[in-house]
Amino acid sequence: MDDVRLPDGTETDFHYVDEPPAVVILPFTPDGDVVLVEEWRQAVGHVNRGLPAGGTEPDDDDFAAAAHRELAEETGYEADTMEKFYVAEPANGIANSVHHYFVARGCEPTAEQELDFNESIRPTTTSYEELLAAVADNEILDGRTSLGVLQYELARP
């Protein structure tokens, strides 16, 4: 909670969710498929299909390194390259979180998943075209995934 003086001079309390920065990864295999995760999300009561993502650790100085780690932990895939392509404040009316979006290339299943005790994640792959269509057709409801895929599509050469 912060004590706030608004631009009009009003003084008030402001409550918000304090979250560490997060990384969201759009991972491409050498064949051009995208690695997705299927994960139970209790808040909405169903399995969510979307991009691998995760919060950073307090000692993370390099978001690209955090993206490499989160990709391996959640999917068992490791990337040859990791390039940032977008940054977003996804809920800046209620949270201070910042999401750093990366495109990962050359992703291969070379690691073991290292899931947290409360995670149940199944990695899967799909073509980029099928992913884009699923976002456009509202089949993927995950906001991080929709934003990342659409932003990537807009920025493609």
Backbone as a printed PyTorch tensor [residue, N CA C, xyz], in Angstrom:
tensor([[[  0.8450,  -1.1730,   0.0000],
         [  0.0000,   0.0000,   0.0000],
         [  0.8890,   1.2340,   0.0000]],

        [[  0.5010,   2.2160,  -0.7720],
         [  1.1970,   3.4940,  -0.8180],
         [  0.2310,   4.5970,  -0.4090]],

        [[  0.7640,   5.6070,   0.2750],
         [  0.0250,   6.8460,   0.4800],
         [  0.2680,   7.6930,  -0.7610]],

        [[ -0.8200,   8.1740,  -1.3820],
         [ -0.6980,   8.8180,  -2.6800],
         [ -1.3640,  10.1810,  -2.6670]],

        [[ -0.7240,  11.1390,  -3.3360],
         [ -1.3620,  12.4220,  -3.6250],
         [ -1.6160,  12.4350,  -5.1300]],

        [[ -2.8870,  12.4320,  -5.5170],
         [ -3.2700,  12.4170,  -6.9210],
         [ -3.0070,  13.7780,  -7.5630]],

        [[ -2.9850,  13.8510,  -8.8840],
         [ -2.7180,  15.1280,  -9.5570],
         [ -3.6570,  16.2610,  -9.1460]],

        [[ -4.8850,  15.9380,  -8.7320],
         [ -5.8210,  16.9890,  -8.3130],
         [ -5.6680,  17.3660,  -6.8420]],

        [[ -4.6720,  16.7730,  -6.1440],
         [ -4.4120,  17.0820,  -4.7440],
         [ -5.0520,  16.1320,  -3.7520]],

        [[ -5.9390,  15.2620,  -4.1990],
         [ -6.5850,  14.2940,  -3.3240],
         [ -5.5400,  13.3490,  -2.7380]],

        [[ -5.6350,  13.1190,  -1.4190],
         [ -4.7490,  12.1560,  -0.7630],
         [ -5.5370,  10.8860,  -0.4860]],

        [[ -4.9280,   9.7500,  -0.7770],
         [ -5.6210,   8.4720,  -0.6360],
         [ -4.6140,   7.3490,  -0.4350]],

        [[ -5.1240,   6.1860,  -0.0820],
         [ -4.3050,   4.9770,  -0.0330],
         [ -4.4620,   4.2620,  -1.3690]],

        [[ -3.3810,   3.6580,  -1.8290],
         [ -3.4470,   2.8890,  -3.0650],
         [ -2.9390,   1.4920,  -2.7910]],

        [[ -3.8100,   0.5200,  -2.9790],
         [ -3.4600,  -0.8850,  -2.7760],
         [ -3.1870,  -1.5200,  -4.1350]],

        [[ -2.1280,  -2.3120,  -4.1920],
         [ -1.7990,  -2.9950,  -5.4360],
         [ -1.0330,  -4.2730,  -5.1320]],

        [[ -0.9840,  -5.1420,  -6.1180],
         [ -0.2370,  -6.3880,  -6.0100],
         [  1.2130,  -6.0900,  -6.3810]],

        [[  2.1250,  -6.4730,  -5.4980],
         [  3.5570,  -6.2670,  -5.7220],
         [  4.1450,  -7.5560,  -6.2790]],

        [[  4.5630,  -7.5280,  -7.5410],
         [  5.0820,  -8.7230,  -8.2010],
         [  6.4580,  -8.4440,  -8.7850]],

        [[  7.3140,  -9.4600,  -8.8040],
         [  8.6050,  -9.2800,  -9.4690],
         [  8.4020,  -9.2380, -10.9840]],

        [[  9.3890,  -8.7460, -11.7130],
         [  9.2950,  -8.8170, -13.1750],
         [  9.1240, -10.2680, -13.6140]],

        [[  8.5070, -10.4490, -14.7620],
         [  8.2960, -11.7910, -15.3130],
         [  8.8320, -11.8450, -16.7370]],

        [[  9.1090, -13.0680, -17.1790],
         [  9.5290, -13.2960, -18.5600],
         [  8.4980, -14.1890, -19.2370]],

        [[  8.2380, -13.9070, -20.4980],
         [  7.3120, -14.6890, -21.3180],
         [  8.0800, -15.0620, -22.5810]],

        [[  8.0430, -16.3320, -22.9390],
         [  8.8880, -16.8120, -24.0230],
         [  8.0460, -17.3660, -25.1620]],

        [[  8.3420, -16.9180, -26.3840],
         [  7.7730, -17.4770, -27.6060],
         [  8.8610, -18.3630, -28.2090]],

        [[  8.8370, -19.6760, -27.8970],
         [  9.9410, -20.5610, -28.2760],
         [  9.6810, -21.3330, -29.5730]],

        [[ 10.5900, -21.1700, -30.5200],
         [ 10.5110, -21.8580, -31.8020],
         [ 11.5010, -23.0120, -31.8460]],

        [[ 11.0400, -24.1600, -32.3280],
         [ 11.9300, -25.3010, -32.5610],
         [ 12.6890, -25.0590, -33.8700]],

        [[ 13.7160, -25.8540, -34.1540],
         [ 14.4140, -25.7070, -35.4390],
         [ 13.4900, -25.8860, -36.6500]],

        [[ 12.4050, -26.6420, -36.4960],
         [ 11.4440, -26.8480, -37.5870],
         [ 10.4180, -25.7250, -37.7040]],

        [[ 10.4630, -24.7380, -36.7950],
         [  9.5350, -23.6200, -36.8480],
         [  8.2760, -23.7990, -36.0370]],

        [[  8.1240, -24.9270, -35.3330],
         [  6.9820, -25.0940, -34.4370],
         [  7.2020, -24.2790, -33.1660]],

        [[  6.1150, -24.0330, -32.4470],
         [  6.1680, -23.2790, -31.1970],
         [  5.9200, -24.2380, -30.0380]],

        [[  6.7290, -24.1030, -28.9900],
         [  6.5560, -24.8970, -27.7740],
         [  5.5700, -24.1590, -26.8710]],

        [[  4.4970, -24.8340, -26.5000],
         [  3.5000, -24.2760, -25.5860],
         [  3.4680, -25.1060, -24.3150]],

        [[  2.7940, -24.5720, -23.3060],
         [  2.5760, -25.3260, -22.0800],
         [  1.0790, -25.4340, -21.8330]],

        [[  0.6830, -26.5740, -21.3120],
         [ -0.6860, -26.7690, -20.8370],
         [ -0.5890, -26.8970, -19.3310]],

        [[ -1.2770, -25.9940, -18.6240],
         [ -1.1190, -25.9020, -17.1690],
         [ -2.4610, -25.6140, -16.5100]],

        [[ -2.7600, -26.3510, -15.4420],
         [ -3.9730, -26.1020, -14.6660],
         [ -3.8740, -24.7270, -14.0200]],

        [[ -4.9220, -23.9240, -14.1630],
         [ -4.9980, -22.6020, -13.5380],
         [ -6.2220, -22.5730, -12.6260]],

        [[ -5.9820, -22.6590, -11.3480],
         [ -7.0580, -22.7520, -10.3720],
         [ -7.9680, -21.5310, -10.3950]],

        [[ -7.4010, -20.3480, -10.6140],
         [ -8.2060, -19.1270, -10.5700],
         [ -9.3420, -19.1410, -11.5890]],

        [[ -9.1410, -19.8060, -12.7210],
         [-10.1860, -19.8690, -13.7420],
         [-10.7890, -21.2600, -13.8780]],

        [[-10.2340, -22.2310, -13.1730],
         [-10.8150, -23.5650, -13.1140],
         [-10.6680, -24.4070, -14.3630]],

        [[ -9.5980, -24.1910, -15.1200],
         [ -9.3820, -25.0340, -16.2970],
         [ -7.9090, -25.0480, -16.6900]],

        [[ -7.5950, -25.9550, -17.6110],
         [ -6.2360, -26.0340, -18.1410],
         [ -6.0370, -24.8840, -19.1190]],

        [[ -4.9460, -24.1840, -18.9430],
         [ -4.5870, -23.0570, -19.7880],
         [ -3.5240, -23.5090, -20.7820]],

        [[ -3.6950, -23.1340, -22.0320],
         [ -2.6700, -23.3990, -23.0460],
         [ -2.0510, -22.0680, -23.4210]],

        [[ -0.7110, -21.9990, -23.3080],
         [ -0.0740, -20.7340, -23.6130],
         [  1.4310, -20.8310, -23.6620]],

        [[  2.0470, -19.6700, -23.6890],
         [  3.5010, -19.5740, -23.7560],
         [  4.1150, -19.8490, -22.3930]],

        [[  5.2990, -20.4280, -22.3610],
         [  6.0110, -20.5740, -21.0910],
         [  6.3090, -19.1850, -20.5150]],

        [[  6.1970, -19.0690, -19.2040],
         [  6.4260, -17.7830, -18.5460],
         [  6.7390, -18.0330, -17.0830]],

        [[  7.3440, -17.0540, -16.4600],
         [  7.6140, -17.1880, -15.0390],
         [  8.1940, -15.9230, -14.4530]],

        [[  8.0870, -15.8250, -13.1410],
         [  8.6480, -14.6920, -12.4290],
         [ 10.1610, -14.7920, -12.3400]],

        [[ 10.7870, -13.6420, -12.2380],
         [ 12.2350, -13.6170, -12.0710],
         [ 12.5820, -13.8110, -10.6010]],

        [[ 13.8280, -14.1470, -10.3580],
         [ 14.3430, -14.3060,  -8.9990],
         [ 14.9630, -12.9840,  -8.5560]],

        [[ 15.0290, -12.7260,  -7.2390],
         [ 15.5890, -11.4560,  -6.7650],
         [ 17.0050, -11.1700,  -7.2620]],

        [[ 17.8010, -12.2040,  -7.4950],
         [ 19.1820, -11.9770,  -7.9340],
         [ 19.3420, -12.0210,  -9.4560]],

        [[ 18.2440, -12.0480, -10.2060],
         [ 18.3300, -12.0430, -11.6710],
         [ 18.7120, -10.6500, -12.1620]],

        [[ 19.8870, -10.5430, -12.7630],
         [ 20.3260,  -9.2860, -13.3630],
         [ 20.0310,  -9.2500, -14.8550]],

        [[ 19.8650, -10.4220, -15.4410],
         [ 19.7520, -10.5630, -16.8840],
         [ 18.4400, -11.2730, -17.2050]],

        [[ 17.4880, -10.5350, -17.7820],
         [ 16.1850, -11.1280, -18.0780],
         [ 16.2840, -12.2210, -19.1350]],

        [[ 17.2250, -12.1120, -20.0640],
         [ 17.3950, -13.1720, -21.0650],
         [ 17.8190, -14.4720, -20.3920]],

        [[ 18.7100, -14.3860, -19.4160],
         [ 19.1240, -15.5890, -18.6780],
         [ 17.9380, -16.1690, -17.9110]],

        [[ 17.1000, -15.3010, -17.3410],
         [ 15.9020, -15.7710, -16.6420],
         [ 14.9510, -16.4610, -17.6190]],

        [[ 14.8470, -15.9360, -18.8340],
         [ 13.9840, -16.5600, -19.8420],
         [ 14.5180, -17.9390, -20.2330]],

        [[ 15.8370, -18.0600, -20.3970],
         [ 16.4320, -19.3770, -20.6710],
         [ 16.0850, -20.3560, -19.5460]],

        [[ 16.2300, -19.9070, -18.2950],
         [ 15.9610, -20.7710, -17.1430],
         [ 14.4960, -21.1910, -17.0950]],

        [[ 13.5940, -20.2420, -17.2330],
         [ 12.1610, -20.5520, -17.1540],
         [ 11.7330, -21.4910, -18.2750]],

        [[ 12.2650, -21.2870, -19.4750],
         [ 11.9410, -22.1780, -20.5870],
         [ 12.3500, -23.6090, -20.2610]],

        [[ 13.5670, -23.7880, -19.7720],
         [ 14.0520, -25.1340, -19.4370],
         [ 13.2580, -25.7330, -18.2830]],

        [[ 12.9920, -24.9350, -17.2420],
         [ 12.2770, -25.4580, -16.0750],
         [ 10.8670, -25.9160, -16.4350]],

        [[ 10.1580, -25.1100, -17.2200],
         [  8.7580, -25.4150, -17.5090],
         [  8.5680, -26.4410, -18.6180]],

        [[  9.4990, -26.4910, -19.5720],
         [  9.2680, -27.3300, -20.7530],
         [ 10.3010, -28.4270, -20.9590]],

        [[ 11.4910, -28.2740, -20.3920],
         [ 12.5800, -29.1960, -20.7030],
         [ 13.2850, -28.8470, -22.0020]],

        [[ 12.8800, -27.7500, -22.6370],
         [ 13.5210, -27.3010, -23.8760],
         [ 14.5810, -26.2500, -23.5490]],

        [[ 15.6490, -26.2670, -24.3300],
         [ 16.6830, -25.2430, -24.2240],
         [ 16.8200, -24.5610, -25.5780]],

        [[ 17.1190, -23.2580, -25.5440],
         [ 17.1680, -22.4400, -26.7570],
         [ 18.6000, -22.0870, -27.1350]],

        [[ 18.8440, -22.0080, -28.4440],
         [ 20.1320, -21.5120, -28.9320],
         [ 20.2480, -20.0080, -28.7190]],

        [[ 19.1530, -19.2810, -29.0070],
         [ 19.1750, -17.8240, -28.8730],
         [ 17.9200, -17.3470, -28.1530]],

        [[ 18.0380, -16.1900, -27.5180],
         [ 16.9330, -15.5880, -26.7800],
         [ 17.0120, -14.0810, -27.0280]],

        [[ 15.9670, -13.5200, -27.6560],
         [ 15.9890, -12.1050, -28.0170],
         [ 14.7260, -11.4120, -27.5010]],

        [[ 14.9170, -10.3220, -26.7580],
         [ 13.7650,  -9.5650, -26.2510],
         [ 13.0870,  -8.8390, -27.4090]],

        [[ 11.7440,  -8.8850, -27.4320],
         [ 11.0310,  -8.1730, -28.4880],
         [  9.9070,  -7.2780, -27.9830]],

        [[  9.6040,  -7.3170, -26.6840],
         [  8.4980,  -6.4900, -26.2040],
         [  8.5300,  -6.4330, -24.6820]],

        [[  8.0160,  -5.3390, -24.1290],
         [  7.8540,  -5.1830, -22.6810],
         [  6.4570,  -4.6270, -22.4390]],

        [[  5.7550,  -5.1630, -21.4350],
         [  4.3950,  -4.7090, -21.1500],
         [  4.1600,  -4.6150, -19.6510]],

        [[  3.2890,  -3.6870, -19.2710],
         [  2.7430,  -3.5980, -17.9130],
         [  1.3190,  -4.1420, -18.0150]],

        [[  1.1160,  -5.4350, -17.7780],
         [ -0.1570,  -6.0710, -18.1200],
         [ -1.3530,  -5.6880, -17.2550]],

        [[ -1.1190,  -5.1810, -16.0730],
         [ -2.2540,  -4.8570, -15.1920],
         [ -1.8920,  -3.6610, -14.3200]],

        [[ -1.4450,  -2.5610, -14.9520],
         [ -0.8830,  -1.4590, -14.1780],
         [ -1.8920,  -0.6700, -13.3510]],

        [[ -3.1430,  -1.0390, -13.3960],
         [ -4.1260,  -0.4500, -12.4980],
         [ -4.2070,  -1.1670, -11.1610]],

        [[ -3.7060,  -2.4210, -11.1130],
         [ -3.8000,  -3.2000,  -9.8760],
         [ -2.4980,  -3.8690,  -9.4630]],

        [[ -1.4850,  -3.8250, -10.3420],
         [ -0.2240,  -4.5120, -10.0440],
         [  0.9380,  -3.7420, -10.6570]],

        [[  2.1180,  -3.9280, -10.0540],
         [  3.3090,  -3.2600, -10.5790],
         [  4.1560,  -4.1790, -11.4520]],

        [[  3.5970,  -5.2820, -11.8790],
         [  4.3660,  -6.2580, -12.6540],
         [  4.7180,  -5.7230, -14.0410]],

        [[  5.8790,  -6.1640, -14.5160],
         [  6.3500,  -5.8490, -15.8600],
         [  6.7200,  -7.1720, -16.5130]],

        [[  6.2090,  -7.4140, -17.7090],
         [  6.4950,  -8.6510, -18.4340],
         [  7.4580,  -8.3550, -19.5760]],

        [[  8.5390,  -9.1310, -19.6210],
         [  9.5570,  -9.0120, -20.6570],
         [  9.3760, -10.1910, -21.6100]],

        [[  9.0660,  -9.8900, -22.8650],
         [  8.7780, -10.9160, -23.8720],
         [ 10.0270, -11.2230, -24.6900]],

        [[ 10.2710, -12.5230, -24.8850],
         [ 11.4320, -12.9840, -25.6370],
         [ 10.9970, -13.9600, -26.7100]],

        [[ 11.6960, -13.9210, -27.8420],
         [ 11.5600, -14.9710, -28.8440],
         [ 12.8020, -15.8430, -28.7180]],

        [[ 12.5780, -17.1420, -28.5870],
         [ 13.6610, -18.1150, -28.4490],
         [ 13.7010, -18.9450, -29.7230]],

        [[ 14.8960, -19.1710, -30.2170],
         [ 15.0440, -19.9470, -31.4500],
         [ 15.9480, -21.1510, -31.2170]],

        [[ 15.7400, -22.1780, -32.0460],
         [ 16.5510, -23.3880, -31.9370],
         [ 16.2460, -24.1920, -30.6930]],

        [[ 14.9910, -24.1890, -30.2620],
         [ 14.6050, -24.8640, -29.0150],
         [ 14.5100, -26.3740, -29.2210]],

        [[ 15.2020, -27.0990, -28.3650],
         [ 15.2180, -28.5660, -28.4270],
         [ 14.9810, -29.1260, -27.0300]],

        [[ 14.3150, -30.2900, -26.9290],
         [ 14.0620, -30.9050, -25.6180],
         [ 15.3220, -31.6030, -25.0940]],

        [[ 16.1850, -30.8340, -24.4410],
         [ 17.4690, -31.3720, -23.9700],
         [ 17.6110, -31.3660, -22.4570]],

        [[ 16.6470, -30.8000, -21.7630],
         [ 16.7330, -30.6860, -20.3040],
         [ 15.5510, -31.4220, -19.6710]],

        [[ 15.6090, -31.6040, -18.3750],
         [ 14.4830, -32.1470, -17.6120],
         [ 13.6610, -30.9800, -17.0740]],

        [[ 12.3480, -31.1320, -17.0560],
         [ 11.5160, -30.1280, -16.3960],
         [ 11.9110, -30.0500, -14.9260]],

        [[ 11.9090, -28.8490, -14.3810],
         [ 12.1490, -28.6430, -12.9500],
         [ 10.9990, -27.8030, -12.4130]],

        [[  9.8730, -28.4540, -12.2040],
         [  8.6580, -27.7540, -11.8110],
         [  8.6420, -27.4590, -10.3210]],

        [[  8.0020, -26.3410,  -9.9700],
         [  7.7530, -26.0430,  -8.5660],
         [  6.7500, -27.0610,  -8.0320]],

        [[  6.6850, -27.1950,  -6.7090],
         [  5.8220, -28.2050,  -6.0870],
         [  4.3590, -28.0390,  -6.4700]],

        [[  3.9530, -26.8190,  -6.8040],
         [  2.5450, -26.5590,  -7.0960],
         [  2.2670, -26.4070,  -8.5920]],

        [[  3.1890, -26.8620,  -9.4380],
         [  3.0060, -26.7570, -10.8790],
         [  2.7440, -28.1320, -11.4990]],

        [[  1.8350, -28.1530, -12.4430],
         [  1.5770, -29.3400, -13.2490],
         [  1.5240, -28.8570, -14.6960]],

        [[  2.6370, -29.0280, -15.4070],
         [  2.7850, -28.4560, -16.7450],
         [  3.1350, -29.5540, -17.7400]],

        [[  2.4220, -29.5370, -18.8700],
         [  2.7220, -30.4650, -19.9510],
         [  3.1290, -29.6590, -21.1760]],

        [[  4.3870, -29.8230, -21.6330],
         [  4.7940, -29.1260, -22.8490],
         [  4.1920, -29.7880, -24.0840]],

        [[  3.8970, -28.9890, -25.0820],
         [  3.3590, -29.4660, -26.3470],
         [  3.8740, -28.5440, -27.4510]],

        [[  3.7300, -28.9470, -28.6870],
         [  4.1390, -28.0820, -29.7930],
         [  2.9910, -27.9160, -30.7730]],

        [[  3.0340, -26.8110, -31.5010],
         [  2.0650, -26.5190, -32.5510],
         [  2.7620, -25.6490, -33.5810]],

        [[  2.1770, -25.5360, -34.7500],
         [  2.7550, -24.6360, -35.7450],
         [  2.4480, -23.1920, -35.3400]],

        [[  3.2830, -22.2720, -35.7930],
         [  3.0360, -20.8610, -35.5010],
         [  1.6990, -20.4310, -36.0980]],

        [[  1.3870, -20.8860, -37.2900],
         [  0.1320, -20.5210, -37.9480],
         [ -1.0710, -21.0010, -37.1330]],

        [[ -0.9910, -22.2220, -36.5810],
         [ -2.0830, -22.7270, -35.7410],
         [ -2.1930, -21.9260, -34.4460]],

        [[ -1.0630, -21.5290, -33.8750],
         [ -1.0850, -20.7060, -32.6620],
         [ -1.7190, -19.3550, -32.9550]],

        [[ -1.3020, -18.7200, -34.0310],
         [ -1.8640, -17.4220, -34.4030],
         [ -3.3710, -17.5330, -34.6330]],

        [[ -3.8080, -18.5890, -35.3100],
         [ -5.2410, -18.7990, -35.5430],
         [ -5.9820, -19.0330, -34.2300]],

        [[ -5.3880, -19.7760, -33.3050],
         [ -6.0280, -20.0360, -32.0070],
         [ -6.1930, -18.7470, -31.2130]],

        [[ -5.2150, -17.8520, -31.3060],
         [ -5.3420, -16.5500, -30.6440],
         [ -6.4430, -15.7410, -31.3260]],

        [[ -6.4230, -15.6790, -32.6480],
         [ -7.4130, -14.8970, -33.3960],
         [ -8.8300, -15.4230, -33.2000]],

        [[ -8.9710, -16.7410, -33.0450],
         [-10.2910, -17.3580, -32.8790],
         [-10.7440, -17.4180, -31.4230]],

        [[ -9.9890, -16.8010, -30.5190],
         [-10.3150, -16.7530, -29.0970],
         [-10.3140, -18.1360, -28.4580]],

        [[ -9.5200, -19.0540, -29.0020],
         [ -9.3650, -20.3740, -28.3960],
         [ -8.3240, -20.3430, -27.2850]],

        [[ -7.3920, -19.4190, -27.3780],
         [ -6.4010, -19.2220, -26.3170],
         [ -6.8320, -17.9870, -25.5450]],

        [[ -7.1110, -18.1730, -24.2650],
         [ -7.6240, -17.0920, -23.4340],
         [ -6.5450, -16.4210, -22.5940]],

        [[ -5.3690, -17.0100, -22.5370],
         [ -4.2810, -16.4680, -21.7360],
         [ -3.8290, -15.1260, -22.3110]],

        [[ -3.9400, -14.0750, -21.5110],
         [ -3.6080, -12.7350, -21.9790],
         [ -2.1490, -12.5530, -22.3400]],

        [[ -1.2510, -13.1600, -21.5520],
         [  0.1810, -13.0360, -21.8630],
         [  0.4750, -13.6240, -23.2330]],

        [[ -0.1380, -14.7680, -23.5150],
         [  0.0930, -15.4360, -24.7940],
         [ -0.4850, -14.6230, -25.9430]],

        [[ -1.7210, -14.1840, -25.8010],
         [ -2.3470, -13.3980, -26.8650],
         [ -1.5390, -12.1420, -27.1620]],

        [[ -1.1540, -11.4230, -26.1320],
         [ -0.3790, -10.2010, -26.3240],
         [  0.9540, -10.4980, -26.9960]],

        [[  1.6510, -11.5100, -26.5180],
         [  2.9570, -11.8380, -27.0820],
         [  2.8820, -12.2540, -28.5350]],

        [[  1.9320, -13.1150, -28.8630],
         [  1.8060, -13.6000, -30.2390],
         [  1.4140, -12.4560, -31.1720]],

        [[  0.4480, -11.6450, -30.7630],
         [  0.0110, -10.5490, -31.6280],
         [  1.0920,  -9.4860, -31.7800]],

        [[  1.8000,  -9.1730, -30.7180],
         [  2.8920,  -8.2010, -30.8170],
         [  4.0050,  -8.7350, -31.7210]],

        [[  4.3220, -10.0070, -31.5750],
         [  5.3320, -10.6250, -32.4400],
         [  4.8820, -10.5670, -33.9020]],

        [[  3.6290, -10.8820, -34.1410],
         [  3.1010, -10.8700, -35.5080],
         [  3.1720,  -9.4620, -36.1080]],

        [[  2.8520,  -8.4520, -35.3190],
         [  2.9090,  -7.0700, -35.8090],
         [  4.3320,  -6.6360, -36.1450]],

        [[  5.3000,  -7.1560, -35.4140],
         [  6.6930,  -6.7320, -35.5840],
         [  7.4630,  -7.5680, -36.5980]],

        [[  6.8530,  -8.6450, -37.0870],
         [  7.5680,  -9.5220, -38.0380],
         [  7.9240,  -8.7620, -39.3020]],

        [[  9.1220,  -9.0390, -39.8320],
         [  9.5190,  -8.3600, -41.0880],
         [  8.6890,  -8.8360, -42.2680]]])
